[in-house]
Coordinates of C-alpha atoms (C1' of nucleotides) in Angstrom, one line a residue:
Chain A
X387 CA 57.5 4.7 5.8
X388 CA 57.6 1.2 4.6
X389 CA 55.0 -1.5 4.4
X390 CA 54.9 -3.7 7.5
X391 CA 53.1 -7.1 7.4
X392 CA 52.2 -9.4 10.3
X393 CA 53.8 -12.7 9.5
X394 CA 52.0 -15.6 10.9
X395 CA 55.1 -17.7 11.0
X396 CA 57.0 -15.4 13.2
X397 CA 54.0 -13.8 14.9
X398 CA 55.5 -10.4 14.4
X399 CA 55.1 -7.5 12.1
X400 CA 57.9 -7.4 9.6
X401 CA 59.0 -5.0 7.0
X402 CA 58.0 -6.3 3.6
X403 CA 61.0 -6.9 1.5
X404 CA 60.2 -8.7 -1.8
X405 CA 62.5 -11.3 -3.2
X406 CA 62.8 -9.3 -6.4
X407 CA 62.8 -5.6 -6.1
X408 CA 59.6 -4.1 -7.4
X409 CA 57.8 -7.4 -7.8
X410 CA 55.6 -9.3 -5.4
X411 CA 54.3 -12.9 -5.7
X412 CA 51.2 -13.8 -3.7
X413 CA 49.5 -17.1 -3.5
X414 CA 46.1 -17.3 -1.8
X415 CA 44.2 -20.6 -1.1
X416 CA 41.0 -20.3 -3.1
X417 CA 37.7 -22.1 -2.6
X418 CA 36.8 -25.8 -3.0
X419 CA 34.0 -25.5 -5.5
X420 CA 31.6 -28.1 -4.1
X421 CA 28.9 -25.6 -2.9
X422 CA 27.8 -22.0 -3.0
X423 CA 30.5 -19.7 -1.7
X424 CA 30.4 -19.0 2.0
X425 CA 30.1 -15.4 3.2
X426 CA 33.1 -16.0 5.5
X427 CA 35.0 -17.2 2.6
X428 CA 34.1 -14.0 0.8
X429 CA 35.5 -11.9 3.6
X430 CA 38.9 -13.7 3.2
X431 CA 39.0 -13.0 -0.5
X432 CA 37.9 -9.4 0.0
X433 CA 40.7 -9.0 2.4
X434 CA 43.3 -10.4 0.0
X435 CA 41.8 -8.3 -2.8
X436 CA 42.5 -5.2 -0.7
X437 CA 46.0 -6.4 0.0
X438 CA 46.5 -7.1 -3.7
X439 CA 45.2 -3.6 -4.6
X440 CA 47.4 -1.9 -2.0
X441 CA 50.5 -3.7 -3.3
X442 CA 49.6 -2.6 -6.8
X443 CA 49.1 1.0 -5.6
X444 CA 52.5 0.9 -4.0
X445 CA 53.8 0.2 -7.5
X446 CA 54.7 -3.5 -7.2
X447 CA 54.3 -5.7 -10.2
X448 CA 52.2 -8.3 -8.5
X449 CA 51.5 -11.8 -9.6
X450 CA 48.4 -12.9 -7.6
X451 CA 47.6 -16.6 -7.9
X452 CA 44.4 -17.9 -6.3
X453 CA 43.5 -21.5 -7.0
X454 CA 40.3 -23.3 -7.5
X455 CA 40.3 -26.7 -5.8
X456 CA 38.3 -29.1 -7.8
X457 CA 39.6 -32.4 -6.6
X458 CA 41.2 -34.0 -3.7
X459 CA 39.5 -32.2 -0.9
X460 CA 38.1 -34.9 1.3
X461 CA 35.2 -35.0 3.5
X462 CA 35.2 -37.2 6.6
X463 CA 38.1 -39.3 7.8
X464 CA 40.6 -40.6 5.4
X465 CA 41.1 -43.7 7.5
X466 CA 37.5 -44.7 7.5
X467 CA 36.6 -44.1 3.9
X468 CA 36.5 -40.5 3.2
X469 CA 34.9 -39.1 0.1
X470 CA 36.0 -36.3 -2.2
X471 CA 33.7 -33.3 -1.8
X472 CA 33.2 -32.7 -5.5
X473 CA 32.7 -36.4 -6.1
X474 CA 30.1 -36.6 -3.3
X475 CA 28.1 -33.7 -4.6
X476 CA 28.2 -35.1 -8.1
X477 CA 26.9 -38.4 -6.8
X478 CA 24.2 -36.9 -4.8
X479 CA 23.0 -34.7 -7.7
X480 CA 23.6 -37.3 -10.3
X481 CA 25.7 -35.0 -12.5
X482 CA 29.3 -35.1 -13.7
X483 CA 31.9 -33.9 -11.2
X484 CA 32.9 -31.2 -13.7
X485 CA 29.3 -29.9 -13.8
X486 CA 29.6 -29.4 -10.0
X487 CA 32.9 -27.6 -10.5
X488 CA 31.6 -25.4 -13.3
X489 CA 28.4 -24.4 -11.5
X490 CA 30.1 -23.3 -8.3
X491 CA 33.1 -21.8 -10.0
X492 CA 30.8 -19.5 -12.0
X493 CA 28.8 -18.8 -8.8
X494 CA 32.0 -17.9 -7.0
X495 CA 33.1 -15.6 -9.7
X496 CA 29.7 -13.9 -9.8
X497 CA 29.8 -13.1 -6.1
X498 CA 33.4 -11.9 -6.3
X499 CA 32.3 -9.6 -9.1
X500 CA 29.4 -8.2 -7.0
X501 CA 31.9 -7.4 -4.3
X502 CA 34.0 -5.6 -6.9
X503 CA 37.2 -7.6 -6.4
X504 CA 39.9 -7.8 -9.0
X505 CA 40.5 -11.0 -10.8
X506 CA 43.7 -12.8 -9.8
X507 CA 46.5 -12.8 -12.3
X508 CA 46.2 -16.6 -12.5
X509 CA 43.4 -18.8 -11.2
X510 CA 44.7 -22.4 -11.7
X511 CA 42.7 -25.5 -11.1
X512 CA 43.8 -28.6 -9.3
X513 CA 42.5 -30.9 -12.1
X514 CA 44.4 -28.9 -14.6
X515 CA 47.6 -29.8 -12.8
X516 CA 47.4 -33.5 -12.2
X517 CA 50.6 -34.3 -14.1
X518 CA 52.5 -31.8 -12.1
X519 CA 51.1 -33.2 -8.9
X520 CA 52.1 -36.7 -9.9
X521 CA 55.6 -35.4 -10.6
X522 CA 55.7 -33.7 -7.2
X523 CA 54.7 -36.9 -5.5
X524 CA 57.5 -38.7 -7.3
X525 CA 59.9 -36.0 -6.4
X526 CA 59.0 -36.3 -2.7
X527 CA 59.4 -40.1 -2.9
X528 CA 62.7 -39.8 -4.6
X529 CA 64.0 -37.6 -1.8
X530 CA 62.7 -40.2 0.7
X531 CA 60.0 -38.2 2.3
X532 CA 57.1 -40.4 1.2
X533 CA 56.2 -44.0 1.1
X534 CA 53.7 -46.1 -0.8
X535 CA 51.3 -48.5 0.7
X536 CA 48.9 -50.4 -1.6
X537 CA 48.7 -47.8 -4.2
X538 CA 48.5 -44.8 -1.9
X539 CA 51.4 -42.5 -1.1
X540 CA 51.9 -40.9 2.3
X541 CA 54.1 -38.1 3.4
X542 CA 56.6 -39.1 6.0
X543 CA 56.0 -36.3 8.5
X544 CA 58.0 -38.1 11.2
X545 CA 61.1 -38.2 9.0
X546 CA 60.7 -34.5 8.2
X547 CA 60.4 -33.6 11.9
X548 CA 63.5 -35.5 12.7
X549 CA 65.5 -34.0 9.9
X550 CA 64.4 -30.4 9.6
X551 CA 63.1 -27.8 11.9
X552 CA 60.2 -26.6 9.7
X553 CA 57.1 -28.5 10.7
X554 CA 54.7 -27.1 13.3
X555 CA 56.2 -23.6 13.1
X556 CA 53.2 -22.0 11.5
X557 CA 50.5 -23.4 13.6
X558 CA 52.5 -23.4 16.8
X559 CA 52.2 -27.1 17.2
X560 CA 54.7 -29.0 19.3
X561 CA 56.3 -31.7 17.2
X562 CA 56.8 -33.8 20.3
X563 CA 53.0 -33.9 20.7
X564 CA 52.6 -34.9 17.0
X565 CA 55.1 -37.7 17.4
X566 CA 53.6 -39.2 20.5
X567 CA 50.0 -38.6 19.5
X568 CA 48.0 -41.4 20.9
X569 CA 45.1 -41.1 18.5
X570 CA 43.7 -44.5 17.9
X571 CA 44.6 -46.0 14.6
X572 CA 41.4 -46.8 12.9
X573 CA 40.9 -49.8 10.7
X574 CA 42.3 -49.6 7.2
X575 CA 45.0 -47.2 8.3
X576 CA 48.0 -47.5 6.2
X577 CA 50.0 -44.6 7.6
X578 CA 53.0 -45.4 9.7
X579 CA 52.2 -42.5 12.0
X580 CA 49.1 -40.5 12.5
X581 CA 50.9 -37.3 11.7
X582 CA 51.6 -38.6 8.1
X583 CA 49.2 -37.5 5.4
X584 CA 48.1 -38.8 2.0
X585 CA 49.6 -37.1 -1.1
X586 CA 48.3 -39.7 -3.5
X587 CA 45.1 -41.7 -2.8
X588 CA 44.2 -44.9 -4.6
X589 CA 40.6 -44.6 -5.8
X590 CA 38.0 -46.9 -4.7
X591 CA 35.8 -48.7 -7.1
X592 CA 33.0 -46.1 -7.2
X593 CA 35.2 -43.0 -7.0
X594 CA 34.5 -40.7 -9.9
X595 CA 37.6 -38.6 -10.1
X596 CA 40.6 -40.7 -11.0
X597 CA 43.8 -40.5 -12.9
X598 CA 46.5 -43.0 -13.8
X599 CA 49.7 -42.7 -11.8
X600 CA 52.7 -45.0 -11.2
X601 CA 51.2 -46.1 -7.9
X602 CA 47.6 -46.6 -8.7
X603 CA 44.6 -45.2 -10.5
X604 CA 43.7 -42.5 -8.0
X605 CA 43.7 -38.8 -7.2
X606 CA 46.0 -36.3 -5.4
X607 CA 45.6 -35.5 -1.7
X608 CA 44.3 -32.1 -0.7
X609 CA 47.3 -29.7 0.1
X610 CA 49.2 -31.0 -2.8
X611 CA 47.6 -28.8 -5.4
X612 CA 48.5 -25.7 -3.6
X613 CA 52.2 -26.7 -3.4
X614 CA 52.2 -27.6 -7.1
X615 CA 50.5 -24.5 -8.4
X616 CA 52.3 -22.0 -6.1
X617 CA 55.6 -23.5 -7.2
X618 CA 54.7 -23.6 -10.8
X619 CA 53.6 -20.0 -11.1
X620 CA 55.6 -18.3 -8.4
X621 CA 58.7 -20.3 -8.1
X622 CA 60.2 -22.5 -5.3
X623 CA 60.3 -19.5 -3.1
X624 CA 57.9 -16.6 -3.2
X625 CA 56.8 -13.6 -1.2
X626 CA 53.3 -14.0 0.3
X627 CA 51.2 -17.0 1.0
X628 CA 47.7 -16.3 2.3
X629 CA 44.5 -18.0 3.4
X630 CA 42.0 -18.3 6.2
X631 CA 43.1 -18.9 9.7
X632 CA 41.5 -22.3 9.7
X633 CA 43.9 -23.4 7.0
X634 CA 47.0 -23.0 9.2
X635 CA 46.7 -26.5 10.3
X636 CA 46.8 -28.9 8.7
X637 CA 46.6 -27.4 5.2
X638 CA 49.4 -24.9 5.3
X639 CA 51.6 -26.9 7.6
X640 CA 51.4 -29.8 5.2
X641 CA 52.1 -27.6 2.3
X642 CA 55.3 -26.5 4.0
X643 CA 56.1 -30.1 4.6
X644 CA 55.5 -31.2 1.0
X645 CA 57.3 -28.3 -0.4
X646 CA 60.3 -29.0 1.8
X647 CA 60.2 -32.6 0.8
X648 CA 60.2 -31.8 -2.8
X649 CA 62.3 -28.6 -3.0
X650 CA 64.4 -28.6 0.2
X651 CA 63.1 -25.2 1.4
X652 CA 60.0 -23.6 2.7
X653 CA 57.8 -21.9 0.1
X654 CA 56.9 -18.4 1.3
X655 CA 58.6 -15.6 3.2
X656 CA 55.4 -14.1 4.6
X657 CA 52.3 -16.0 5.7
X658 CA 49.1 -14.0 6.0
X659 CA 46.0 -15.3 7.7
X660 CA 42.6 -13.7 7.8
X661 CA 40.4 -14.3 10.7
X662 CA 37.0 -15.8 10.9
X663 CA 33.6 -14.1 10.3
X664 CA 31.2 -14.9 13.1
X665 CA 27.5 -14.3 13.2
X666 CA 25.8 -13.0 16.3
X667 CA 29.0 -13.9 18.2
X668 CA 29.1 -17.5 17.1
X669 CA 30.7 -19.5 14.4
X670 CA 28.5 -19.7 11.3
X671 CA 27.2 -23.2 11.1
X672 CA 24.7 -24.6 8.7
X673 CA 23.7 -27.3 11.1
X674 CA 22.9 -24.9 13.9
X675 CA 21.0 -22.5 11.6
X676 CA 23.5 -19.8 12.4
X677 CA 24.2 -19.1 8.7
X678 CA 23.6 -16.6 6.0
X679 CA 24.5 -16.6 2.3
X680 CA 25.6 -13.6 0.2
X681 CA 22.4 -13.9 -1.7
X682 CA 20.3 -13.7 1.5
X683 CA 22.3 -10.6 2.5
X684 CA 21.5 -8.9 -0.8
X685 CA 17.9 -9.9 -0.8
X686 CA 17.1 -9.4 2.9
X687 CA 15.5 -12.8 2.9
X688 CA 16.8 -14.2 6.1
X689 CA 15.6 -14.3 9.7
X690 CA 19.0 -12.9 10.8
X691 CA 18.6 -9.5 9.1
X692 CA 15.8 -6.9 8.9
X693 CA 16.5 -5.7 5.4
X694 CA 18.6 -6.1 2.3
X695 CA 22.2 -4.9 2.3
X696 CA 24.1 -4.0 -0.9
X697 CA 27.3 -5.7 -1.7
X698 CA 29.3 -2.5 -1.1
X699 CA 27.6 -2.0 2.3
X700 CA 28.7 -5.5 3.3
X701 CA 32.1 -5.0 1.9
X702 CA 32.5 -1.7 3.8
X703 CA 31.4 -3.7 6.9
X704 CA 34.2 -6.1 6.3
X705 CA 36.7 -3.3 5.8
X706 CA 35.9 -1.6 9.1
X707 CA 37.6 -4.5 10.9
X708 CA 41.2 -5.5 10.5
X709 CA 41.6 -8.6 8.4
X710 CA 43.4 -10.4 11.3
X711 CA 40.5 -10.0 13.8
X712 CA 37.4 -12.0 14.1
X713 CA 34.4 -10.0 13.0
X714 CA 30.8 -10.4 14.2
X715 CA 28.2 -10.1 11.5
X716 CA 24.8 -9.0 12.7
X717 CA 21.9 -6.8 11.6
X718 CA 22.8 -3.7 13.7
X719 CA 26.4 -3.7 12.7
X720 CA 25.5 -4.0 9.0
X721 CA 23.1 -1.1 9.4
X722 CA 25.7 1.0 11.0
X723 CA 28.2 0.2 8.3
X724 CA 25.8 1.0 5.6
X725 CA 25.1 4.4 7.0
X726 CA 28.7 5.2 7.6
X727 CA 29.6 4.1 4.0
X728 CA 27.0 6.4 2.5
X729 CA 28.2 9.3 4.6
X730 CA 31.8 8.7 3.5
X731 CA 30.8 8.3 -0.2
X732 CA 28.7 11.5 -0.1
X733 CA 31.6 13.4 1.5
X734 CA 33.7 12.1 -1.3
X735 CA 31.3 13.3 -3.9
X736 CA 31.0 16.7 -2.2
X737 CA 34.8 16.9 -2.1
X738 CA 34.9 16.5 -5.9
X739 CA 32.7 19.5 -6.3
X740 CA 35.0 21.8 -4.3
X741 CA 37.5 24.1 -5.9
X742 CA 39.5 27.1 -4.7
X743 CA 40.6 30.3 -6.4
X744 CA 43.8 30.1 -4.5
X745 CA 46.4 27.8 -6.1
X746 CA 48.1 26.9 -2.9
X747 CA 47.6 27.9 0.7
X748 CA 49.8 27.5 3.7
X749 CA 47.0 28.1 6.2
X750 CA 46.3 25.5 8.9
X751 CA 43.3 24.2 6.9
X752 CA 45.6 23.3 4.0
X753 CA 48.1 21.6 6.3
X754 CA 45.3 19.7 8.1
X755 CA 44.0 18.3 4.8
X756 CA 47.4 17.3 3.5
X757 CA 48.4 15.6 6.7
X758 CA 45.0 13.9 7.1
X759 CA 45.4 12.2 3.7
X760 CA 49.0 11.3 4.4
X761 CA 48.0 9.7 7.7
X762 CA 45.3 7.7 6.0
X763 CA 48.0 6.1 3.7
X764 CA 50.4 5.6 6.6
X765 CA 47.8 3.5 8.3
X766 CA 47.8 1.2 5.3
X767 CA 51.5 0.7 5.6
X768 CA 50.9 -0.7 9.1
X769 CA 49.8 -4.2 8.1
X770 CA 46.9 -3.0 5.9
X771 CA 45.1 -1.3 8.7
X772 CA 42.0 -0.3 6.8
X773 CA 39.9 0.5 9.9
X774 CA 42.4 3.1 11.1
X775 CA 42.8 4.4 7.6
X776 CA 39.0 4.8 7.3
X777 CA 39.0 6.7 10.6
X778 CA 41.4 9.2 9.2
X779 CA 39.1 9.7 6.2
X780 CA 36.0 10.1 8.4
X781 CA 37.8 12.8 10.3
X782 CA 38.2 14.6 7.0
X783 CA 34.5 14.3 6.2
X784 CA 33.6 17.0 8.7
X785 CA 36.1 19.3 7.2
X786 CA 34.8 18.7 3.7
X787 CA 31.2 19.3 4.7
X788 CA 32.1 22.5 6.4
X789 CA 33.9 23.7 3.3
X790 CA 30.9 22.9 1.2
X791 CA 28.6 24.6 3.8
X792 CA 30.8 27.7 3.8
X793 CA 31.7 27.2 7.5
X794 CA 35.3 26.8 6.4
X795 CA 36.8 28.8 3.5
X796 CA 37.9 26.6 0.6
X797 CA 40.4 29.4 -0.1
X798 CA 42.1 28.6 3.2
X799 CA 42.6 25.1 1.8
X800 CA 43.7 26.1 -1.6
X801 CA 43.5 24.1 -4.8
X802 CA 46.7 22.2 -4.2
X803 CA 45.5 20.6 -1.0
X804 CA 42.0 20.0 -2.4
X805 CA 43.6 18.1 -5.3
X806 CA 45.6 16.1 -2.8
X807 CA 42.4 15.2 -1.0
X808 CA 40.6 14.3 -4.1
X809 CA 43.4 12.1 -5.3
X810 CA 43.8 10.6 -1.9
X811 CA 40.1 9.7 -1.5
X812 CA 40.0 8.3 -5.0
X813 CA 43.1 6.1 -4.4
X814 CA 41.9 4.8 -1.1
X815 CA 38.2 4.4 -1.6
X816 CA 38.1 3.2 -5.2
X817 CA 41.5 1.8 -6.0
X818 CA 42.6 0.3 -2.7
X819 CA 39.5 -0.5 -0.6
X820 CA 37.9 -1.4 -3.9
X821 CA 34.6 0.3 -3.1
X822 CA 32.4 1.5 -5.9
X823 CA 29.6 4.0 -6.0
X824 CA 26.6 1.8 -6.6
X825 CA 24.3 4.7 -7.1
X826 CA 26.3 5.7 -10.1
X827 CA 25.6 2.4 -11.9
X828 CA 24.4 2.7 -15.5
X829 CA 25.9 4.2 -18.6
X830 CA 27.1 7.7 -18.9
X831 CA 24.3 8.5 -21.3
X832 CA 21.7 7.3 -18.9
X833 CA 23.3 9.2 -16.1
X834 CA 23.2 12.4 -18.1
X835 CA 19.6 11.9 -19.0
X836 CA 18.7 11.1 -15.4
X837 CA 20.7 14.1 -14.2
X838 CA 18.8 16.4 -16.6
X839 CA 15.5 14.9 -15.5
X840 CA 16.3 15.4 -11.8
X841 CA 17.3 19.0 -12.4
X842 CA 13.9 19.6 -14.0
X843 CA 12.1 17.9 -11.1
X844 CA 14.1 19.8 -8.5
X845 CA 13.5 23.0 -10.3
X846 CA 9.7 22.4 -10.4
X847 CA 9.7 21.6 -6.7
X848 CA 11.6 24.8 -6.0
X849 CA 9.0 26.7 -7.8
X850 CA 6.3 25.1 -5.7
X851 CA 8.2 25.9 -2.6
X852 CA 8.5 29.5 -3.5
X853 CA 4.8 29.6 -4.0
X854 CA 4.3 27.9 -0.7
X855 CA 2.6 25.1 -2.5
X856 CA 3.6 22.5 0.1
X857 CA 1.4 19.7 -1.1
X858 CA 3.1 19.8 -4.5
X859 CA 6.6 20.1 -3.2
X860 CA 6.0 17.3 -0.6
X861 CA 4.5 15.1 -3.2
X862 CA 7.6 15.4 -5.4
X863 CA 9.8 14.6 -2.5
X864 CA 7.8 11.7 -1.2
X865 CA 7.2 10.2 -4.6
X866 CA 10.9 10.3 -5.3
X867 CA 11.6 8.8 -1.9
X868 CA 9.4 5.9 -2.7
X869 CA 11.6 5.0 -5.6
X870 CA 14.8 5.4 -3.5
X871 CA 15.7 8.9 -4.7
X872 CA 16.4 11.1 -1.8
X873 CA 16.4 14.9 -2.0
X874 CA 18.7 16.9 0.3
X875 CA 18.0 20.5 0.8
X876 CA 21.1 22.6 1.6
X877 CA 22.2 26.2 1.5
X878 CA 23.6 25.7 -2.0
X879 CA 20.4 24.2 -3.3
X880 CA 18.9 20.8 -3.5
X881 CA 21.0 17.7 -4.1
X882 CA 19.8 14.2 -5.0
X883 CA 21.1 10.8 -4.3
X884 CA 20.0 7.3 -5.1
X885 CA 19.8 4.9 -2.2
X886 CA 17.7 3.9 0.7
Chain W
rG647 C1' 41.9 -32.1 27.4
rG648 C1' 46.1 -29.6 24.3
rU649 C1' 47.7 -25.1 21.4
rC650 C1' 46.8 -20.2 19.9
rG651 C1' 43.9 -15.7 19.8
rG652 C1' 40.5 -12.6 22.3
rG653 C1' 37.3 -10.0 26.3
rU654 C1' 37.2 -2.1 25.0
rG655 C1' 31.6 2.9 26.1
rG656 C1' 24.1 1.4 24.2
rC657 C1' 26.1 -1.5 19.5
rC658 C1' 30.3 -2.5 16.0
rG659 C1' 35.4 -1.8 16.1
rA660 C1' 40.9 0.5 16.2
rG661 C1' 44.6 1.0 19.8
rU662 C1' 50.8 -2.6 23.2
rG663 C1' 53.1 2.4 28.7
rG664 C1' 51.5 8.8 29.3
rC665 C1' 48.3 12.1 24.1
rU666 C1' 40.3 12.6 21.4
rA667 C1' 40.5 6.3 17.4
rG668 C1' 36.5 6.1 14.1
rG669 C1' 31.5 4.5 12.6
rC670 C1' 26.4 3.8 14.3
rU671 C1' 22.8 4.9 18.0
rC672 C1' 21.0 8.6 21.6
rA673 C1' 20.2 13.8 23.6
rG674 C1' 20.4 19.2 22.9
rC675 C1' 21.2 23.1 19.5
rU676 C1' 21.9 25.7 14.4
rC677 C1' 19.7 25.7 9.6
rU678 C1' 14.7 24.6 7.6
rG679 C1' 7.6 25.7 5.5
rC680 C1' 7.8 20.6 7.7
rA681 C1' 11.1 16.6 7.4
rA682 C1' 15.6 14.8 5.8
rA683 C1' 20.5 16.2 4.8
rA684 C1' 24.6 19.1 6.7
rG685 C1' 27.0 21.5 10.9
rC686 C1' 28.0 22.2 16.2
rU687 C1' 27.9 20.3 21.3
rG688 C1' 27.3 16.3 24.7
rC689 C1' 27.7 10.8 26.0
rU690 C1' 35.4 8.9 28.5
rA691 C1' 35.0 2.7 28.0
rC692 C1' 38.8 -0.8 28.5
rA693 C1' 36.0 -8.7 32.1
rG694 C1' 37.5 -9.4 37.5
rC695 C1' 41.3 -9.5 41.3
rG696 C1' 46.3 -8.8 42.4
rG697 C1' 51.3 -7.0 40.9
rU698 C1' 55.4 -4.0 38.1
rU699 C1' 55.7 1.4 37.1
rC700 C1' 56.0 8.3 38.5
rG701 C1' 52.2 6.5 35.1
rA702 C1' 48.7 0.5 32.3
rA703 C1' 43.2 -0.8 28.1
rU704 C1' 48.4 -1.6 26.8
rC705 C1' 53.6 -5.4 30.8
rC706 C1' 53.3 -9.8 34.6
rG707 C1' 50.3 -13.4 37.5
rC708 C1' 45.7 -15.7 38.8
rU709 C1' 40.3 -16.2 38.0
rC710 C1' 36.0 -16.1 34.9
rC711 C1' 34.0 -15.9 29.9
rC712 C1' 34.3 -16.2 24.4
rG713 C1' 36.4 -17.9 19.7
rA714 C1' 39.6 -20.7 16.4
rC715 C1' 42.5 -25.0 15.5
rC716 C1' 43.6 -30.2 17.1
rU717 C1' 43.8 -34.0 10.0
rC718 C1' 35.8 -31.4 6.7
rC719 C1' 36.1 -25.8 6.9
rA720 C1' 38.2 -19.0 4.3

RNA sequence: GGUCGGGUGGCCGAGUGGCUAGGCUCAGCUCUGCAAAAGCUGCUACAGCGGUUCGAAUCCGCUCCCGACCUCCA
């Protein structure tokens, strides 16, 4: 079976065929670092992290580029005096724009690390590529797809629409509508047509971020940095371009336009878009109070949740829905995900304890295990369907627990299928989904010491239980529970696990 | 208003023509000093109304509702 990807530009699942065999280039629109990272934003990057990891698992040599936008992203309406987001924040807080950039870039990285995502191969910044952006503007002008008005340069969308059938494809926009748009032209408007957009903007007197360019002292338009950096690091044509659904228009559509204007072709073969994270069925909105930050999720300090959730529980919650679907974040669902995640993780740990005296079995149990794992991987090939893949693993949890309980005979499974299961769980859970066992945090030395200590405590409790000294045995259990160590009595003795 | 995507059991969430998704919750049972854990069993849904079909959650039409985008947004 081969990997199939839902391509936004064709609205169809397509077999993934990289431009260069064995290699994959992926560009994902990163955050604009003007404030703390949005939890919805995190979902998008967790999704692409999973996609990156799966491509790596499949053996592709992947170059994963995710940018940091630190200039050019405007707030408000360009025509009526918009302000750069970074600039505005810097002005409000009376700091250097680069201080704003530094603070929120570090914050973003910190949250990404908590969610156990891999770093991209390259994480370029817009301000580090001003020269290239100026060059691209020039290139677009040379090809006749842009015009200058009083120091600002605009992309001639109308010309592109007339000459090439590339604009509007991604967002499903009808170009006729764009051409006849009757939006009122506001004062100061320099564009020939409302569909045109700025690629170089002349800086006003008080604008903090500015660079010298042939047209004016100014700054690049939003959209441009992605075109420049994707082209620079992945080439004029590359495999995958990703981002949030809300970037389809105008951001990605304009990227395609610029890229065509400069290079004469469209940039990416496959466009992937993640869907929005909702909260309590509605769009997250700061102004409406329908909002929660990653920190609040981890601390539990929010009116929207009843308790704290660990980063992995939240990540698991994300993974239970397909990246292309909207997902509703709420307290009950987070709680359900947390429990499910723990159960899965415990089954994984249980699995790793299992072994068989039979090297290889051909009994139904062995076949069931081998096919279950195979199915879990096949779901991944179907447009990274993690929810279905997880469902296959959950189905195996019961089998694992029964083997551990002696209700099923491990020798009917045989070592070979057990090894396949162990490897499969490890590959999926740890390598591909990017989950980590938070209870296993700490150094190996500490874990060994803790483990020895727990063996002693469990042994003492066992003694008390044999003596029917219930107060003592319950005190041990309850005291441990109070510090989040749970004891689980089973047929094979008592196990312990850290967690609430 | 325009464009696109959705409405699935108590909750979340997969699923595009026939076969049990899965998780959580809940109930009963087994195990157990009690509890938890673990296991077993049960809970059969697809917004509404028409239509196509031997057969539809899945295709078509209409209605209602929700979300996203429409140059701030992952």
